[in-house]
Amino acid sequence: MSRPKPDPLSADAFRGFYADILHFLRKRTDNASDAADMTQDVFTQWLDYRDRAKVEQPRAFLFQMARNLLRDHWRKQKVRHTVHQDQAEKDAEPVADEQNDPMAAAQRQQRLEQLKEVLAELSPRRREALMLHRFEGLSQAQIAARMGISTSMVEKHIAFALLHCKRRLQPEPGMEQPA
């Protein structure tokens, strides 16, 4: 007589999956508690998954969930590292105090006035595309929809506007930039 196949959705099967996934995540993270948290998240997501009955290979499905969580974890770690590194660099830079350095404040004000003049030289459509992209953070597709033009036209408007600004704001040859 042959033995009946074990039920892939039984509690014993999930205990084994839990141990396997925890081991898998521990090997790939630098923190055992993160691995344990991610393992728990895998099973929480599994319980929230509506089509569990349709999953033919629950072990493979759970491992894919674990890989996805691991990828998200690495992305977050990378972002945290970048933010901390940027903050450390920013903290290391000497900060000019405008009250103690009126020359720096005057130079910044002069640069802003130059930028206003250069932007005023642009056609209204190019200026609008540039402002929406650079200052409001809209994507080119969002700008195209808002302005009622093609994405290609938005790209051209932004490229020409940036080129114009670069040409007009670059110091003339022989003129030194203030430090």
Short mmCIF file of C-alpha atoms in Angstrom, two decimals:
data_model
loop_
_atom_site.label_atom_id
_atom_site.label_comp_id
_atom_site.label_asym_id
_atom_site.label_seq_id
_atom_site.Cartn_x
_atom_site.Cartn_y
_atom_site.Cartn_z
CA MET A 1 0.00 0.00 0.00
CA SER A 2 1.26 3.45 -0.84
CA ARG A 3 1.37 6.21 1.70
CA PRO A 4 -1.00 9.11 1.16
CA LYS A 5 0.64 12.32 -0.06
CA PRO A 6 1.07 14.91 2.70
CA ASP A 7 -1.26 17.87 2.40
CA PRO A 8 0.81 20.86 1.18
CA LEU A 9 -1.45 23.20 3.18
CA SER A 10 -1.22 21.34 6.49
CA ALA A 11 0.07 22.94 9.68
CA ASP A 12 3.10 20.62 9.67
CA ALA A 13 3.96 21.67 6.13
CA PHE A 14 3.79 25.35 7.12
CA ARG A 15 6.00 24.78 10.18
CA GLY A 16 8.61 23.33 7.83
CA PHE A 17 8.13 26.21 5.39
CA TYR A 18 8.54 28.65 8.26
CA ALA A 19 11.87 27.12 9.29
CA ASP A 20 13.09 26.99 5.68
CA ILE A 21 12.14 30.59 4.95
CA LEU A 22 13.62 31.83 8.23
CA HIS A 23 16.89 30.05 7.38
CA PHE A 24 16.80 31.48 3.82
CA LEU A 25 16.31 35.04 5.10
CA ARG A 26 18.88 34.76 7.92
CA LYS A 27 21.54 33.81 5.38
CA ARG A 28 20.76 36.93 3.35
CA THR A 29 20.34 39.58 6.05
CA ASP A 30 22.76 40.95 8.58
CA ASN A 31 20.19 40.92 11.36
CA ALA A 32 18.40 37.85 12.74
CA SER A 33 15.47 39.90 14.04
CA ASP A 34 14.93 41.41 10.55
CA ALA A 35 14.87 37.88 9.14
CA ALA A 36 12.33 36.82 11.76
CA ASP A 37 10.17 39.87 11.05
CA MET A 38 10.28 39.25 7.32
CA THR A 39 9.40 35.58 7.83
CA GLN A 40 6.39 36.60 9.86
CA ASP A 41 5.47 39.12 7.14
CA VAL A 42 5.59 36.33 4.54
CA PHE A 43 3.02 34.32 6.45
CA THR A 44 0.91 37.39 7.19
CA GLN A 45 0.81 38.12 3.47
CA TRP A 46 -0.01 34.48 2.79
CA LEU A 47 -2.97 34.62 5.16
CA ASP A 48 -4.17 37.86 3.52
CA TYR A 49 -3.82 36.36 0.02
CA ARG A 50 -7.31 35.71 -1.35
CA ASP A 51 -6.43 33.03 -3.94
CA ARG A 52 -4.50 30.69 -1.63
CA ALA A 53 -6.57 27.72 -2.76
CA LYS A 54 -5.43 28.27 -6.37
CA VAL A 55 -1.72 28.17 -5.49
CA GLU A 56 -0.36 24.85 -6.73
CA GLN A 57 3.05 25.10 -5.07
CA PRO A 58 2.70 26.95 -1.78
CA ARG A 59 6.37 26.49 -0.83
CA ALA A 60 7.58 28.14 -4.05
CA PHE A 61 4.96 30.86 -3.65
CA LEU A 62 6.08 31.58 -0.08
CA PHE A 63 9.73 31.72 -1.14
CA GLN A 64 8.86 34.20 -3.90
CA MET A 65 7.11 36.33 -1.30
CA ALA A 66 10.23 36.09 0.87
CA ARG A 67 12.46 37.15 -2.03
CA ASN A 68 10.20 40.13 -2.71
CA LEU A 69 10.31 41.19 0.95
CA LEU A 70 14.08 40.73 0.96
CA ARG A 71 14.42 42.92 -2.13
CA ASP A 72 12.29 45.60 -0.45
CA HIS A 73 14.42 45.29 2.69
CA TRP A 74 17.62 45.82 0.69
CA ARG A 75 16.13 48.84 -1.08
CA LYS A 76 15.16 50.39 2.24
CA GLN A 77 18.62 49.69 3.65
CA LYS A 78 20.20 51.33 0.61
CA VAL A 79 17.98 54.40 0.98
CA ARG A 80 18.73 54.63 4.70
CA HIS A 81 22.44 54.32 4.03
CA THR A 82 22.29 57.03 1.35
CA VAL A 83 20.27 59.36 3.58
CA HIS A 84 22.66 58.86 6.50
CA GLN A 85 25.67 59.36 4.25
CA ASP A 86 24.17 62.53 2.72
CA GLN A 87 23.34 63.86 6.18
CA ALA A 88 26.86 63.12 7.41
CA GLU A 89 28.35 64.94 4.42
CA LYS A 90 25.97 67.84 4.95
CA ASP A 91 26.88 68.01 8.64
CA ALA A 92 30.57 68.03 7.74
CA GLU A 93 30.21 71.01 5.37
CA PRO A 94 30.81 74.42 6.86
CA VAL A 95 27.60 76.43 6.88
CA ALA A 96 27.84 80.05 5.82
CA ASP A 97 25.94 82.28 8.17
CA GLU A 98 24.24 85.05 6.14
CA GLN A 99 24.29 87.38 9.12
CA ASN A 100 28.06 87.03 9.34
CA ASP A 101 28.60 86.93 5.58
CA PRO A 102 26.50 89.55 3.84
CA MET A 103 28.56 89.06 0.65
CA ALA A 104 27.32 85.46 0.29
CA ALA A 105 23.73 86.59 0.82
CA ALA A 106 24.12 89.32 -1.79
CA GLN A 107 25.62 86.87 -4.28
CA ARG A 108 22.75 84.43 -3.76
CA GLN A 109 20.24 87.22 -4.24
CA GLN A 110 22.02 88.33 -7.42
CA ARG A 111 21.99 84.74 -8.74
CA LEU A 112 18.25 84.47 -8.07
CA GLU A 113 17.62 87.70 -9.95
CA GLN A 114 19.66 86.36 -12.88
CA LEU A 115 17.61 83.17 -12.86
CA LYS A 116 14.35 85.15 -12.87
CA GLU A 117 15.56 87.16 -15.88
CA VAL A 118 16.64 84.04 -17.77
CA LEU A 119 13.33 82.29 -17.09
CA ALA A 120 11.44 85.40 -18.25
CA GLU A 121 13.29 85.14 -21.60
CA LEU A 122 11.75 81.71 -22.27
CA SER A 123 8.51 81.27 -24.20
CA PRO A 124 5.53 80.76 -21.88
CA ARG A 125 5.13 77.08 -22.87
CA ARG A 126 8.81 76.24 -22.32
CA ARG A 127 8.85 78.09 -19.02
CA GLU A 128 5.69 76.27 -17.88
CA ALA A 129 7.10 72.85 -18.86
CA LEU A 130 10.38 73.55 -17.06
CA MET A 131 8.69 74.89 -13.93
CA LEU A 132 6.29 71.93 -13.73
CA HIS A 133 9.16 69.49 -14.15
CA ARG A 134 11.84 71.07 -11.96
CA PHE A 135 9.87 72.85 -9.27
CA GLU A 136 6.65 70.84 -9.00
CA GLY A 137 8.33 67.49 -9.70
CA LEU A 138 5.83 66.33 -12.32
CA SER A 139 6.81 63.62 -14.78
CA GLN A 140 6.92 64.39 -18.47
CA ALA A 141 3.76 62.35 -19.01
CA GLN A 142 1.94 64.32 -16.31
CA ILE A 143 3.11 67.59 -17.85
CA ALA A 144 1.98 66.46 -21.30
CA ALA A 145 -1.50 65.65 -19.97
CA ARG A 146 -1.71 68.93 -18.07
CA MET A 147 -0.53 71.06 -21.01
CA GLY A 148 -2.42 69.08 -23.65
CA ILE A 149 0.69 68.26 -25.71
CA SER A 150 2.71 65.15 -26.51
CA THR A 151 5.37 63.77 -24.20
CA SER A 152 7.87 64.31 -27.01
CA MET A 153 7.00 68.00 -27.13
CA VAL A 154 7.39 68.24 -23.35
CA GLU A 155 10.86 66.67 -23.64
CA LYS A 156 11.81 69.25 -26.28
CA HIS A 157 10.46 72.18 -24.24
CA ILE A 158 12.41 71.07 -21.16
CA ALA A 159 15.61 70.35 -23.09
CA PHE A 160 15.56 73.73 -24.86
CA ALA A 161 14.72 75.55 -21.63
CA LEU A 162 17.58 73.88 -19.75
CA LEU A 163 20.00 74.59 -22.58
CA HIS A 164 18.93 78.26 -22.62
CA CYS A 165 19.39 78.54 -18.85
CA LYS A 166 22.78 76.85 -18.97
CA ARG A 167 24.04 79.15 -21.72
CA ARG A 168 22.76 82.31 -20.06
CA LEU A 169 23.87 81.46 -16.54
CA GLN A 170 27.38 80.20 -17.33
CA PRO A 171 30.08 82.68 -16.41
CA GLU A 172 31.75 84.40 -19.31
CA PRO A 173 35.24 83.15 -20.18
CA GLY A 174 37.82 84.94 -18.09
CA MET A 175 35.33 85.74 -15.33
CA GLU A 176 35.96 83.87 -12.10
CA GLN A 177 33.18 82.29 -10.09
CA PRO A 178 33.05 83.40 -6.46
CA ALA A 179 34.10 80.67 -4.02
#
